[in-house]
Amino acid sequence: MSSVSSGGAIPPRPPQRLGGNLSPQTFAELWRELEPLGRDPGTGGYRRYSWTPADAACRAWFIAQATKRGLTVETDNNGNLWAWWGPKGPNAIVTGSHLDSVPDGGGFDGALGVVTALAAVDLLQDKSYIPERPVVLAVFTEEEGARFGVSCLGSRLLTGAVEPDAARALTDDGGTTLAEAMAAAGHDPGRLGPREDLLDGIGAFVELHVEQGRALAPRGAALGLADGIWPHGRWRFEFGGRADHAGTARLADRRDPMLPYAATALAARQAAEQNGAVATFGKVIVEPNGTNAVASAVRAWLDARAPDEATVEDTVTTIRSAAISFCEQHGVTLSVRQESFTPVVRFDEGLRDRIAATLAVAGFSAPVLPTAAGHDAGFLAARVPTGMLFVRNPTGISHSPAEHADLPDCEAGVRALAAVLADLAGPK
Ligand code: GLV
Ligand code: MN
Ligand code: MN
């Protein structure tokens, strides 16, 4: 495999300053075009779920923008988009992110990396730069796992981290399988699976992303670099009780699944605090969901993360044991199933040092940060030298309509990414 850090296939060269400044309109204009797509007018949040009309609109927008810049766009067998600048060839320098969102997500998570990549191409083309190696803009599918439950599904499939049959059988909350949703959107789900040929052709992957958390603002830095990603996973808890009348059923006779669920949510918080982890029940489905009825079932999803895998495991074991005991107290059944797990990620140090040197010449000092957020870069990192750039988030809020990055910081991201691409993809 060719690589930046180990194979010497991309020769190091002294970082060079790109002349001129970004036209302030470029990023903002692109941003304004993408901004309304998939946005809920009531909440102001995004509902860009994969293989829905909102997702199709985002894809169409990206394909049109990439094509306008002379890039050749392909949709791979897993639904990921690849826009090639220059003829296809080995040692491609890939950048990009995702366009799907969590329910009522912010506009920056994922989209910032895609818009910045397009604006970086503009900046480079404006300087008449011609890459020696292909530069590729990628948009990965179902990064958030908001519809089908497994995060980074497009990059997991690409790298073989999930079985195609298991992926095809994933269902959304309405019971539609991924296979059905893909087919309805005009894509063949029968072709899902790893793409060694694509991965073998990648020399490096660099994902730019809005910061999630607030480490850059106190340091006065517009940009940061990732050193790694905490291990994390999702577990589905099913609490099974018995539906009954909220007025007439005696408290002592009830088998109410809401009670062990509520106690388990508190236990998750406590276990996380004790272990230096984070644990969240953010999605709950209650059946039949009637005000005057004792619920028959509660399905709740636990998201747990920690600096190391043993701590994640320990935290989840503690929460599961607590849930078992609460269920026994209330005559409720319990089943717990792991839906996904992402091991710890350490990004390529050689690539990070090289990016840091390029950024320094471009006038940016970028602190190196860990992150507890998942990214497609985490799956690419298992196969190709991978790095991540963060753009300052002044409040740190993410997965929320309040997520934000200031325009000058986004533009700094464009200049930084352009410089990194020019360094990695080389001069003609
Ligand atoms: C994705 O943003 C995640 O961290 O779950
Ligand atoms: Mn996200
Ligand atoms: Mn993201």
Tab-separated table of C-alpha atoms in Angstrom, residues 127-306:
chain	number	residue	atom	x	y	z
A	127	LYS	CA	-4.150	29.888	-8.501
A	128	SER	CA	-3.910	27.700	-11.626
A	129	TYR	CA	-2.701	24.860	-9.434
A	130	ILE	CA	-2.709	21.444	-11.105
A	131	PRO	CA	-2.354	18.423	-8.801
A	132	GLU	CA	0.277	15.874	-9.691
A	133	ARG	CA	-1.674	13.096	-7.948
A	134	PRO	CA	-5.457	12.927	-8.123
A	135	VAL	CA	-7.313	14.957	-5.535
A	136	VAL	CA	-10.605	13.323	-4.645
A	137	LEU	CA	-13.554	14.802	-2.770
A	138	ALA	CA	-15.509	12.127	-0.910
A	139	VAL	CA	-18.969	12.189	0.651
A	140	PHE	CA	-19.688	9.189	2.863
A	141	THR	CA	-23.158	7.715	3.377
A	142	GLU	CA	-25.036	7.369	6.693
A	143	GLU	CA	-22.154	8.628	8.828
A	144	GLU	CA	-24.431	9.432	11.727
A	145	GLY	CA	-26.320	6.149	11.680
A	146	ALA	CA	-29.412	8.256	12.316
A	147	ARG	CA	-31.647	6.186	10.061
A	148	PHE	CA	-30.241	2.650	10.209
A	149	GLY	CA	-28.551	2.698	13.617
A	150	VAL	CA	-24.943	1.957	12.631
A	151	SER	CA	-22.666	4.989	12.441
A	152	CYS	CA	-20.180	5.453	9.586
A	153	LEU	CA	-22.028	2.830	7.558
A	154	GLY	CA	-20.570	3.966	4.207
A	155	SER	CA	-16.981	3.879	5.419
A	156	ARG	CA	-17.544	0.658	7.396
A	157	LEU	CA	-18.798	-1.037	4.220
A	158	LEU	CA	-15.942	0.415	2.175
A	159	THR	CA	-13.328	-0.936	4.589
A	160	GLY	CA	-15.048	-4.246	5.356
A	161	ALA	CA	-15.878	-3.312	8.958
A	162	VAL	CA	-19.485	-4.485	8.544
A	163	GLU	CA	-20.842	-7.492	6.653
A	164	PRO	CA	-22.898	-6.541	3.586
A	165	ASP	CA	-25.703	-8.970	4.562
A	166	ALA	CA	-25.902	-7.438	8.039
A	167	ALA	CA	-25.980	-3.951	6.529
A	168	ARG	CA	-28.717	-4.831	4.022
A	169	ALA	CA	-30.894	-6.159	6.857
A	170	LEU	CA	-30.610	-3.040	9.042
A	171	THR	CA	-34.002	-1.406	9.567
A	172	ASP	CA	-35.116	2.136	10.261
A	173	ASP	CA	-37.771	2.930	12.861
A	174	GLY	CA	-40.521	2.345	10.309
A	175	GLY	CA	-39.256	-1.172	9.517
A	176	THR	CA	-37.775	-0.284	6.102
A	177	THR	CA	-34.532	-2.162	5.488
A	178	LEU	CA	-31.404	-0.500	4.143
A	179	ALA	CA	-31.750	-2.726	1.079
A	180	GLU	CA	-35.286	-1.452	0.465
A	181	ALA	CA	-34.319	2.191	1.048
A	182	MET	CA	-31.356	1.974	-1.321
A	183	ALA	CA	-33.408	0.270	-3.993
A	184	ALA	CA	-36.160	2.887	-3.657
A	185	ALA	CA	-33.504	5.573	-4.172
A	186	GLY	CA	-32.319	3.823	-7.342
A	187	HIS	CA	-29.193	2.097	-5.967
A	188	ASP	CA	-28.502	-1.615	-6.091
A	189	PRO	CA	-28.076	-2.960	-2.532
A	190	GLY	CA	-26.798	-6.260	-3.913
A	191	ARG	CA	-23.413	-4.667	-4.598
A	192	LEU	CA	-22.623	-3.546	-1.033
A	193	GLY	CA	-19.171	-4.556	0.186
A	194	PRO	CA	-15.516	-3.654	0.661
A	195	ARG	CA	-13.542	-1.920	-2.074
A	196	GLU	CA	-9.900	-2.895	-1.820
A	197	ASP	CA	-9.263	-1.354	-5.238
A	198	LEU	CA	-10.466	2.064	-4.094
A	199	LEU	CA	-8.583	1.860	-0.807
A	200	ASP	CA	-5.374	0.721	-2.513
A	201	GLY	CA	-5.530	3.856	-4.653
A	202	ILE	CA	-5.625	6.257	-1.692
A	203	GLY	CA	-2.329	7.830	-0.595
A	204	ALA	CA	-3.861	9.810	2.259
A	205	PHE	CA	-7.239	10.873	3.619
A	206	VAL	CA	-7.733	14.222	5.363
A	207	GLU	CA	-11.142	15.038	6.860
A	208	LEU	CA	-11.933	18.579	7.948
A	209	HIS	CA	-14.706	18.772	10.556
A	210	VAL	CA	-16.319	21.282	12.838
A	211	GLU	CA	-14.928	20.955	16.349
A	212	GLN	CA	-17.325	19.085	18.663
A	213	GLY	CA	-16.484	20.291	22.131
A	214	ARG	CA	-14.741	23.492	23.096
A	215	ALA	CA	-10.973	23.090	23.251
A	216	LEU	CA	-9.877	25.549	20.561
A	217	ALA	CA	-11.647	28.722	21.763
A	218	PRO	CA	-9.803	28.916	25.107
A	219	ARG	CA	-6.518	28.413	23.232
A	220	GLY	CA	-7.315	31.204	20.763
A	221	ALA	CA	-6.847	28.779	17.854
A	222	ALA	CA	-9.049	28.731	14.749
A	223	LEU	CA	-7.894	25.246	13.764
A	224	GLY	CA	-6.897	22.028	15.458
A	225	LEU	CA	-5.561	18.610	14.526
A	226	ALA	CA	-6.888	15.280	15.770
A	227	ASP	CA	-4.665	12.771	17.472
A	228	GLY	CA	-7.297	10.063	17.817
A	229	ILE	CA	-10.886	9.048	18.473
A	230	TRP	CA	-12.232	7.516	21.660
A	231	PRO	CA	-13.671	4.018	21.300
A	232	HIS	CA	-17.459	4.057	21.341
A	233	GLY	CA	-20.521	1.958	20.674
A	234	ARG	CA	-24.279	1.665	20.693
A	235	TRP	CA	-26.390	-0.804	22.638
A	236	ARG	CA	-30.126	-1.436	22.305
A	237	PHE	CA	-32.002	-2.093	25.565
A	238	GLU	CA	-35.490	-3.628	25.265
A	239	PHE	CA	-37.587	-3.423	28.406
A	240	GLY	CA	-40.696	-5.619	28.053
A	241	GLY	CA	-43.656	-5.040	30.380
A	242	ARG	CA	-47.444	-5.327	30.215
A	243	ALA	CA	-49.821	-2.670	28.927
A	244	ASP	CA	-52.471	-1.665	31.445
A	245	HIS	CA	-54.828	1.099	32.509
A	246	ALA	CA	-53.105	4.146	34.013
A	247	GLY	CA	-56.065	4.735	36.342
A	248	THR	CA	-57.295	1.312	37.367
A	249	ALA	CA	-54.180	-0.899	37.476
A	250	ARG	CA	-52.927	-1.065	41.071
A	251	LEU	CA	-49.296	0.079	41.413
A	252	ALA	CA	-48.379	-3.226	43.011
A	253	ASP	CA	-49.787	-5.172	40.059
A	254	ARG	CA	-48.033	-3.274	37.289
A	255	ARG	CA	-45.198	-4.457	35.110
A	256	ASP	CA	-44.191	-1.000	33.913
A	257	PRO	CA	-41.049	-0.973	31.705
A	258	MET	CA	-40.726	2.789	32.073
A	259	LEU	CA	-39.525	2.402	35.681
A	260	PRO	CA	-36.465	0.180	35.069
A	261	TYR	CA	-35.689	2.252	31.988
A	262	ALA	CA	-35.701	5.506	34.010
A	263	ALA	CA	-33.555	3.941	36.748
A	264	THR	CA	-31.147	2.622	34.095
A	265	ALA	CA	-30.773	6.094	32.544
A	266	LEU	CA	-29.730	7.411	35.967
A	267	ALA	CA	-27.396	4.452	36.489
A	268	ALA	CA	-25.743	5.224	33.136
A	269	ARG	CA	-24.979	8.742	34.247
A	270	GLN	CA	-23.542	7.471	37.519
A	271	ALA	CA	-21.395	4.783	35.864
A	272	ALA	CA	-20.041	7.324	33.384
A	273	GLU	CA	-19.158	9.757	36.163
A	274	GLN	CA	-17.375	7.040	38.116
A	275	ASN	CA	-15.395	5.791	35.119
A	276	GLY	CA	-14.392	9.023	33.361
A	277	ALA	CA	-16.620	7.937	30.464
A	278	VAL	CA	-19.733	9.348	28.805
A	279	ALA	CA	-22.967	7.376	28.525
A	280	THR	CA	-26.163	8.657	26.963
A	281	PHE	CA	-29.690	7.429	26.373
A	282	GLY	CA	-30.704	9.848	23.607
A	283	LYS	CA	-33.286	7.784	21.764
A	284	VAL	CA	-36.271	6.056	23.346
A	285	ILE	CA	-39.310	4.463	21.733
A	286	VAL	CA	-42.241	3.749	24.001
A	287	GLU	CA	-45.125	1.461	23.092
A	288	PRO	CA	-47.970	2.114	22.775
A	289	ASN	CA	-47.053	5.679	23.847
A	290	GLY	CA	-50.384	6.575	25.407
A	291	THR	CA	-50.758	9.088	28.225
A	292	ASN	CA	-53.335	7.012	30.078
A	293	ALA	CA	-51.722	3.625	29.570
A	294	VAL	CA	-48.914	1.810	31.331
A	295	ALA	CA	-46.392	1.169	28.566
A	296	SER	CA	-45.990	-2.336	27.196
A	297	ALA	CA	-42.396	-1.854	26.020
A	298	VAL	CA	-39.567	0.630	26.055
A	299	ARG	CA	-36.738	0.455	23.536
A	300	ALA	CA	-33.806	2.674	24.463
A	301	TRP	CA	-30.401	3.131	22.857
A	302	LEU	CA	-27.278	3.597	24.946
A	303	ASP	CA	-24.294	5.417	23.427
A	304	ALA	CA	-21.155	4.875	25.526
A	305	ARG	CA	-17.640	6.269	24.994
A	306	ALA	CA	-14.401	6.450	26.973
